[in-house]
Short mmCIF file of C-alpha atoms (C1' of nucleotides) in Angstrom, two decimals:
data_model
loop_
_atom_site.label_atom_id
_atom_site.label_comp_id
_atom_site.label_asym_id
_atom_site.label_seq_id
_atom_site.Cartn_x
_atom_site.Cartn_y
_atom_site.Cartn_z
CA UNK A 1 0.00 0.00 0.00
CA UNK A 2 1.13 3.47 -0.46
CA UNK A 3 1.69 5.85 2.24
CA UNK A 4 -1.59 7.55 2.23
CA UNK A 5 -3.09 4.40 2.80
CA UNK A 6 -0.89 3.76 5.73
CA UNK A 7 -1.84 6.81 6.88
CA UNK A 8 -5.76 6.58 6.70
CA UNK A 9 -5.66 2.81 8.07
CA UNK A 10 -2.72 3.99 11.41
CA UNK A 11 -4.40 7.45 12.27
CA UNK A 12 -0.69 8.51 11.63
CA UNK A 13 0.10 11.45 9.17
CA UNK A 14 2.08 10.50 6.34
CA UNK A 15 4.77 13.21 7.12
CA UNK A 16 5.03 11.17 10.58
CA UNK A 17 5.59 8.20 8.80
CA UNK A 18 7.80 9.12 6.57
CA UNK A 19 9.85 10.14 9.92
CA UNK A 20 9.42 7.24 11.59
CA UNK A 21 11.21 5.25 8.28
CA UNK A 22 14.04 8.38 8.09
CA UNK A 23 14.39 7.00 11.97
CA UNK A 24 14.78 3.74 10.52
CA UNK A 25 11.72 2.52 12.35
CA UNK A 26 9.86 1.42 9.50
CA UNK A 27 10.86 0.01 5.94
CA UNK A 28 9.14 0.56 2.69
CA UNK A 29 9.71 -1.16 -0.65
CA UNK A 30 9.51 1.32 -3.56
CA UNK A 31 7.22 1.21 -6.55
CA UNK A 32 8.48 2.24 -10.09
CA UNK A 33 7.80 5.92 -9.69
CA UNK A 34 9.37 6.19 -6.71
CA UNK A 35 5.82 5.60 -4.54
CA UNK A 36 6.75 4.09 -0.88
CA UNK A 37 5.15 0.67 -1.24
CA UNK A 38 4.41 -0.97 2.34
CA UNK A 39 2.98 -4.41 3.18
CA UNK A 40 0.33 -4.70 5.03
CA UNK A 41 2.95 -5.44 8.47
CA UNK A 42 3.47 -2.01 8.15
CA UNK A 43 0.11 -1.44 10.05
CA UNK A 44 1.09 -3.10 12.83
CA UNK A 45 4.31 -1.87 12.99
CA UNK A 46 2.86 1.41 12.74
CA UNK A 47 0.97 1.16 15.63
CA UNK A 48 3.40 -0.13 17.56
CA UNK A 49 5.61 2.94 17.52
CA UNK A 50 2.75 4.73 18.12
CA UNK A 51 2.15 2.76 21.88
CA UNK A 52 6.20 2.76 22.25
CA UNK A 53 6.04 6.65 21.64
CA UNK A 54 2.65 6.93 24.45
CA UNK A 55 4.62 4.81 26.86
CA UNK A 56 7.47 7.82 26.92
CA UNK A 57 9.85 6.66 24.38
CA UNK A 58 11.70 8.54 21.91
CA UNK A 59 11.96 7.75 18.47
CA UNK A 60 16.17 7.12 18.97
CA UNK A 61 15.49 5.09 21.63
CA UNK A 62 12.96 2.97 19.98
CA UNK A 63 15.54 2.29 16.92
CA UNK A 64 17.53 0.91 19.28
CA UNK A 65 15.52 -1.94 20.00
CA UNK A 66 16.75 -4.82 17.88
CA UNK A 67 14.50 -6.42 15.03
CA UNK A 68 13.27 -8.78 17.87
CA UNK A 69 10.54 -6.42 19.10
CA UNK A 70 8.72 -6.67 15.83
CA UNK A 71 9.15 -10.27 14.47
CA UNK A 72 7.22 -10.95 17.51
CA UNK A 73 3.87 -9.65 16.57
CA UNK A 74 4.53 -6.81 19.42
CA UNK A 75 3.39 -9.13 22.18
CA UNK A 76 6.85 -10.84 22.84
CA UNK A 77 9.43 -8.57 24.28
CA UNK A 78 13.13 -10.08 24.25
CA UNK A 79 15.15 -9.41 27.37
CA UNK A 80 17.28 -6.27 25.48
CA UNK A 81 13.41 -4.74 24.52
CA UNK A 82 12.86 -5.82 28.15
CA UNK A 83 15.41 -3.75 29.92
CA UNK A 84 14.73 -0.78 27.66
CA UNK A 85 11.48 -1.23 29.20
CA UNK A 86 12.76 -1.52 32.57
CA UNK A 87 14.96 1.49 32.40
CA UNK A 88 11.91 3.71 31.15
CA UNK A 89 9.76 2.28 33.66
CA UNK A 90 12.62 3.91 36.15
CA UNK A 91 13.00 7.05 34.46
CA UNK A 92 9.54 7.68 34.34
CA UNK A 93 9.14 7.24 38.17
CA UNK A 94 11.86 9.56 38.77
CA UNK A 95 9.76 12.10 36.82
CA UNK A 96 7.15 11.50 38.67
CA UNK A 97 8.77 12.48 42.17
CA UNK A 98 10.37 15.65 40.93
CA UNK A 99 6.70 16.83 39.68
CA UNK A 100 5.48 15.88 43.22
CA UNK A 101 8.22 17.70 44.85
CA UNK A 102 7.70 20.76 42.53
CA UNK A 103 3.45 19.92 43.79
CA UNK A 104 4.52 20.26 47.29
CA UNK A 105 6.76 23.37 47.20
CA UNK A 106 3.99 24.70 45.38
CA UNK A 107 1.72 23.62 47.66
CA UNK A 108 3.53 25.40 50.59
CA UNK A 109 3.99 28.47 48.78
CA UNK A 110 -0.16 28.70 48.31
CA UNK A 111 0.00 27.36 52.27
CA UNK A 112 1.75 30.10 53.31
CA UNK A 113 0.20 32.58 51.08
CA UNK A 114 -3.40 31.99 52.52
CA UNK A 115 -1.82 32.34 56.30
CA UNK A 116 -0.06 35.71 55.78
CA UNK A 117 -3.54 37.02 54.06
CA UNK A 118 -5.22 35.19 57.18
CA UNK A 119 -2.70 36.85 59.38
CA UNK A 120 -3.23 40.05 57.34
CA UNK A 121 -7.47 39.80 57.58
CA UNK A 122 -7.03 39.28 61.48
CA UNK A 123 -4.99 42.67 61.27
CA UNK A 124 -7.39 44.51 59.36
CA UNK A 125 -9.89 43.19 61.58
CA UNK A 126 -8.53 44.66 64.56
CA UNK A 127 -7.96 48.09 62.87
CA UNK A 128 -11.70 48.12 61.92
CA UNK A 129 -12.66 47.60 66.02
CA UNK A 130 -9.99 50.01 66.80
CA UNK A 131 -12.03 52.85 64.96
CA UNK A 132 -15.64 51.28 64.91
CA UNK A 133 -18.41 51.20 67.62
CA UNK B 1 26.39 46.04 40.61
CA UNK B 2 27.69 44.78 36.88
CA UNK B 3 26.15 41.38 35.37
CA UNK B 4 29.63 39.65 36.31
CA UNK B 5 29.09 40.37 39.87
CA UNK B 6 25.21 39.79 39.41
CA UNK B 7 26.39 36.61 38.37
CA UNK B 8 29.00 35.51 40.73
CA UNK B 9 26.71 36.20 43.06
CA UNK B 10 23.46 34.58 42.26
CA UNK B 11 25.40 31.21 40.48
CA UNK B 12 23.16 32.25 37.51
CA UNK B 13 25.41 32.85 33.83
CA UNK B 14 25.36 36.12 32.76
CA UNK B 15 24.02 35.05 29.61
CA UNK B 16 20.72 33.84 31.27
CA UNK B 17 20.47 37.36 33.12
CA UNK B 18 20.57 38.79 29.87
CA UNK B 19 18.06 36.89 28.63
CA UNK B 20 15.91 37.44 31.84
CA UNK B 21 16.48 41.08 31.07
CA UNK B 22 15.34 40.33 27.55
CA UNK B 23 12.17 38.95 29.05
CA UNK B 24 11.48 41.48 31.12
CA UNK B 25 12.05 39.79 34.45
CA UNK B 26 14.85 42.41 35.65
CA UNK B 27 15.24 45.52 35.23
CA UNK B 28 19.16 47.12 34.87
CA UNK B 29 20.09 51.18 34.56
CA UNK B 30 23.32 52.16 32.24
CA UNK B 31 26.30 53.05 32.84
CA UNK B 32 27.92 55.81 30.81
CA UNK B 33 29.75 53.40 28.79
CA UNK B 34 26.11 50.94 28.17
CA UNK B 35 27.15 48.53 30.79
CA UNK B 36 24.40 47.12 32.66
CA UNK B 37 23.94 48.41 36.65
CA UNK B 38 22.37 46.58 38.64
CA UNK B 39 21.28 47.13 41.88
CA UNK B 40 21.39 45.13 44.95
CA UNK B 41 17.56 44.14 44.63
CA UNK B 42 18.71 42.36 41.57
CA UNK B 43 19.99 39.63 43.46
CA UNK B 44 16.61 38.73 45.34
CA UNK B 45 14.98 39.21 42.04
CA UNK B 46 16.90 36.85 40.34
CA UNK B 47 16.88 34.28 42.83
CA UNK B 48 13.30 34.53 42.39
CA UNK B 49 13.02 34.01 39.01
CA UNK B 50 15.30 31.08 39.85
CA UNK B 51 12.92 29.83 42.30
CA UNK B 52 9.50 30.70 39.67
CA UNK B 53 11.65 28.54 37.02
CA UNK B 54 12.26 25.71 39.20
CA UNK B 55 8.30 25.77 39.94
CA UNK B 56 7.45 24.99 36.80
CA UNK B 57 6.92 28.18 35.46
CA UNK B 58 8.35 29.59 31.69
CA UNK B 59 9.78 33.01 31.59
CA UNK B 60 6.75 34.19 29.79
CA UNK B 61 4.41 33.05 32.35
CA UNK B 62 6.82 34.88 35.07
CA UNK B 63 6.82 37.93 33.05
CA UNK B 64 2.69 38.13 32.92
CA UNK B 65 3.15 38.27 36.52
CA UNK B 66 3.01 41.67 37.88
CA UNK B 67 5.14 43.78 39.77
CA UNK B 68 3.37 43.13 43.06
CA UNK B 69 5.55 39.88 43.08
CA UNK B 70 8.40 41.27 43.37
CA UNK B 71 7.51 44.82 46.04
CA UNK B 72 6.49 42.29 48.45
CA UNK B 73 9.73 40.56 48.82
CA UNK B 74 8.70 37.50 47.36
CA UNK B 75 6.68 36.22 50.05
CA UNK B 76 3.46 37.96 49.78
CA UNK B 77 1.33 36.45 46.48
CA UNK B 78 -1.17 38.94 45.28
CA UNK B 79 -4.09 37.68 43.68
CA UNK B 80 -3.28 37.58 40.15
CA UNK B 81 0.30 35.33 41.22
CA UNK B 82 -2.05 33.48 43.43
CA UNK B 83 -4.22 32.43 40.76
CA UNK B 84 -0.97 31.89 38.63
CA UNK B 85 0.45 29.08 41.55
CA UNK B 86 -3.04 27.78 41.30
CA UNK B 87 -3.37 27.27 37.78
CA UNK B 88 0.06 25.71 37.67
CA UNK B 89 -0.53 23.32 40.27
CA UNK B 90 -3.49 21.86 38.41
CA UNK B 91 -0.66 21.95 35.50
CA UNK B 92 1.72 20.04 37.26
CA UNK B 93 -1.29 17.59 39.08
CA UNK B 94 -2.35 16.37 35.77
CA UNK B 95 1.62 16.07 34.80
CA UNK B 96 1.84 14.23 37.18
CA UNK B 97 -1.37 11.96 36.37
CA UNK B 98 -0.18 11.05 32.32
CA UNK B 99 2.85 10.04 34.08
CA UNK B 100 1.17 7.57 36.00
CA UNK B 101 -0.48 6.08 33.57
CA UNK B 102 2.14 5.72 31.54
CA UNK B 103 3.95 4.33 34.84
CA UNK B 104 0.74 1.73 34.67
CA UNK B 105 0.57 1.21 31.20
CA UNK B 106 4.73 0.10 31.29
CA UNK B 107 4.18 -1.73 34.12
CA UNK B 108 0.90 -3.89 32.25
CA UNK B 109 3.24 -4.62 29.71
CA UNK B 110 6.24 -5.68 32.13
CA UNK B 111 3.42 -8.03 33.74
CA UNK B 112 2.59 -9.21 29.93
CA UNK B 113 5.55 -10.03 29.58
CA UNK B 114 6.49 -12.05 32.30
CA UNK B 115 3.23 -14.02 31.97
CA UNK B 116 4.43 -14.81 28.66
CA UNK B 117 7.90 -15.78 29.55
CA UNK B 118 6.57 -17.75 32.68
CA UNK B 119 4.17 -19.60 30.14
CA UNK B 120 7.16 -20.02 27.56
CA UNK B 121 9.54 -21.80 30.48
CA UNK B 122 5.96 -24.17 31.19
CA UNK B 123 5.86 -25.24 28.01
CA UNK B 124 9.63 -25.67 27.44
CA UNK B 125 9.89 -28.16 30.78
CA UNK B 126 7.08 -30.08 29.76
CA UNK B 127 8.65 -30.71 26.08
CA UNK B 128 11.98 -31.74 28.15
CA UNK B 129 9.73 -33.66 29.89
CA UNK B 130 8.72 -35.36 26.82
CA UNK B 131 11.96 -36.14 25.83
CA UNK B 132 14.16 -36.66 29.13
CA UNK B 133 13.52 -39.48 31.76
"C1'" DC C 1 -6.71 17.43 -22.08
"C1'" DT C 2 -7.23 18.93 -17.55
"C1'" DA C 3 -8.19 19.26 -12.83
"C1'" DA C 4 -7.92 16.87 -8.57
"C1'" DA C 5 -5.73 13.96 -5.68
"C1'" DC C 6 -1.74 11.70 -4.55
"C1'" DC C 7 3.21 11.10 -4.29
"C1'" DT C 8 8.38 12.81 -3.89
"C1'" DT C 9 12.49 15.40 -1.47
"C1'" DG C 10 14.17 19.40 0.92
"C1'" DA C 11 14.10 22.69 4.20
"C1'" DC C 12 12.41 25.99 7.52
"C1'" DG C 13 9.24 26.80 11.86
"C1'" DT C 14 7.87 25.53 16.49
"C1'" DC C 15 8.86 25.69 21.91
"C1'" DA C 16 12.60 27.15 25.91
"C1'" DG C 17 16.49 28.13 27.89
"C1'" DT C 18 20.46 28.73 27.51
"C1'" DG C 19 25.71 27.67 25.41
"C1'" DT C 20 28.76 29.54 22.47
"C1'" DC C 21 31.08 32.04 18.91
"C1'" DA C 22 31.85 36.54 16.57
"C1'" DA C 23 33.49 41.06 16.56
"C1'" DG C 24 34.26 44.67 19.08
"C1'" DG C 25 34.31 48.53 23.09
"C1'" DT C 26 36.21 49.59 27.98
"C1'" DC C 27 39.15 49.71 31.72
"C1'" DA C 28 42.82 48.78 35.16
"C1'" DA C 29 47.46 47.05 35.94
"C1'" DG C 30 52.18 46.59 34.43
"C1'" DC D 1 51.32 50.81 24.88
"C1'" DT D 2 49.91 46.22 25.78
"C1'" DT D 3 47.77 42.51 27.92
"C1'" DG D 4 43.94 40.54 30.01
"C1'" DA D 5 39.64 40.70 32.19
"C1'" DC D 6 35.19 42.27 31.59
"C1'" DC D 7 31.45 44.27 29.04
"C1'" DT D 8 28.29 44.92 24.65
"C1'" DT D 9 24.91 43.13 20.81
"C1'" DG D 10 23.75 39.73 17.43
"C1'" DA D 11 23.04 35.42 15.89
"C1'" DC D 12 23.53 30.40 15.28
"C1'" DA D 13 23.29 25.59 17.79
"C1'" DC D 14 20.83 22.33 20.36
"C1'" DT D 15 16.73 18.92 21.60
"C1'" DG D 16 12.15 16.27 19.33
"C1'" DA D 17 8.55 15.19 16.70
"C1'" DC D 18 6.58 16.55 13.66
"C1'" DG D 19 3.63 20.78 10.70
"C1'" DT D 20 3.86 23.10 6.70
"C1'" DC D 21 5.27 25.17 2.50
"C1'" DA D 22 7.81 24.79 -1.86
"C1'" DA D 23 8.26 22.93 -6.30
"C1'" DG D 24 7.60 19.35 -8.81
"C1'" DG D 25 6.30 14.33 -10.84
"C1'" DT D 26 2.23 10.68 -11.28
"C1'" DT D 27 -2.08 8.91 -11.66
"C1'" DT D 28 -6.97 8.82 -12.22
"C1'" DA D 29 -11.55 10.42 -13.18
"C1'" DG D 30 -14.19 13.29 -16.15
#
DNA sequence: CTAAACCTTGACGTCAGTGTCAAGGTCAAG
DNA sequence: CTTGACCTTGACACTGACGTCAAGGTTTAG
């Protein structure tokens, strides 16, 4: 099939696609005018970049993983696809606790900011008794 | 104060002063021959920007922020910066939540995967099975 | 034949925060 | 006067995954 094809049956654009096979993530056969000529793999394949690329990985990284990761329909993961997995799994988590540590300083800041304008009411408070009835 | 000293002293490159300059984040007078002047306020400011940046927030963002962020000594939040925390919290919160379920997502697949492999080594004993003792 | 729809490669634009080089002005010490 | 440290502005480099435009060739329906 030709690219637009590809496109219309992945959801991807064909200017991704053509990326992903620049990245070496994909191969395409050519047809005599030059036409990118996929089999109908290429689908699959497709789609599995797209879940490698939701579950954080970049397109480098993903070219890394040997030929393995696709000859097994995308279910079986071979123990280098493994560890790449492993690692991300890692890296992701450590992502998560600096975001919760930037949450919590935030979180004070606001903290703090809603007990100096507590303080601040309480003082304005007292100024209004001073000069009221 | 010149941006070398500005710089020594807040562990910030001069080049990034510049550019908070740029930005409108700081504000520097002239001396006769163009240098930058800084005064000692500059310091505090920049360490807040510092701080803003490490929050979460782009220079753009910080430089929406008015100047009531910076009279107040940092401490004080007036409404409009209030809102601003606020706003990136719930940023950062649902950061925070794609990573998880990416986090999930990886770990599904790690659990796949291991099913699979557990399944695999089944299958290979009972075919040694078959053809040992 | 022609317009529409599809394909090709190449290359710049985006977002953010600098690093870094260029080319030059300024100033204090020797 | 010279060296070296410090300052100036301007502009390109980098990361990543594409979007988008350019300028053109191909195919298909009418």
């Amino acid at each position: 099939m030709k690219i637009g094809e590809l496109a219309t049956r992945t959801g991807v654009s064909a200017r991704a696609i053509r990326h992903y096979e620049k990245a070496g993530l994909l191969s395409a056969g050519r047809l005599l005018n030059g036409y990118r000529d996929f089999g109908d793999e290429a689908v699959a394949e497709v789609k599995h970049v797209v879940r490698m690329i939701r579950l954080g990985f970049s397109l480098e990284e993903i070219a890394t993983f040997p030929a393995c990761m696709f000859t097994g329909g995308a279910a079986v993961l071979c123990p280098v696809a493994l560890q790449a997995h492993r690692d991300k799994l890692a890296e992701i988590e450590l992502l998560i606790a600096e975001l919760e540590e930037r949450r919590d300083r935030l979180l004070a800041t606001l903290k703090a900011a809603a007990q100096q304008s507590a303080e601040a009411a309480r003082a304005a408070s007292r100024t209004q008794e001073a000069t009221g009835p």
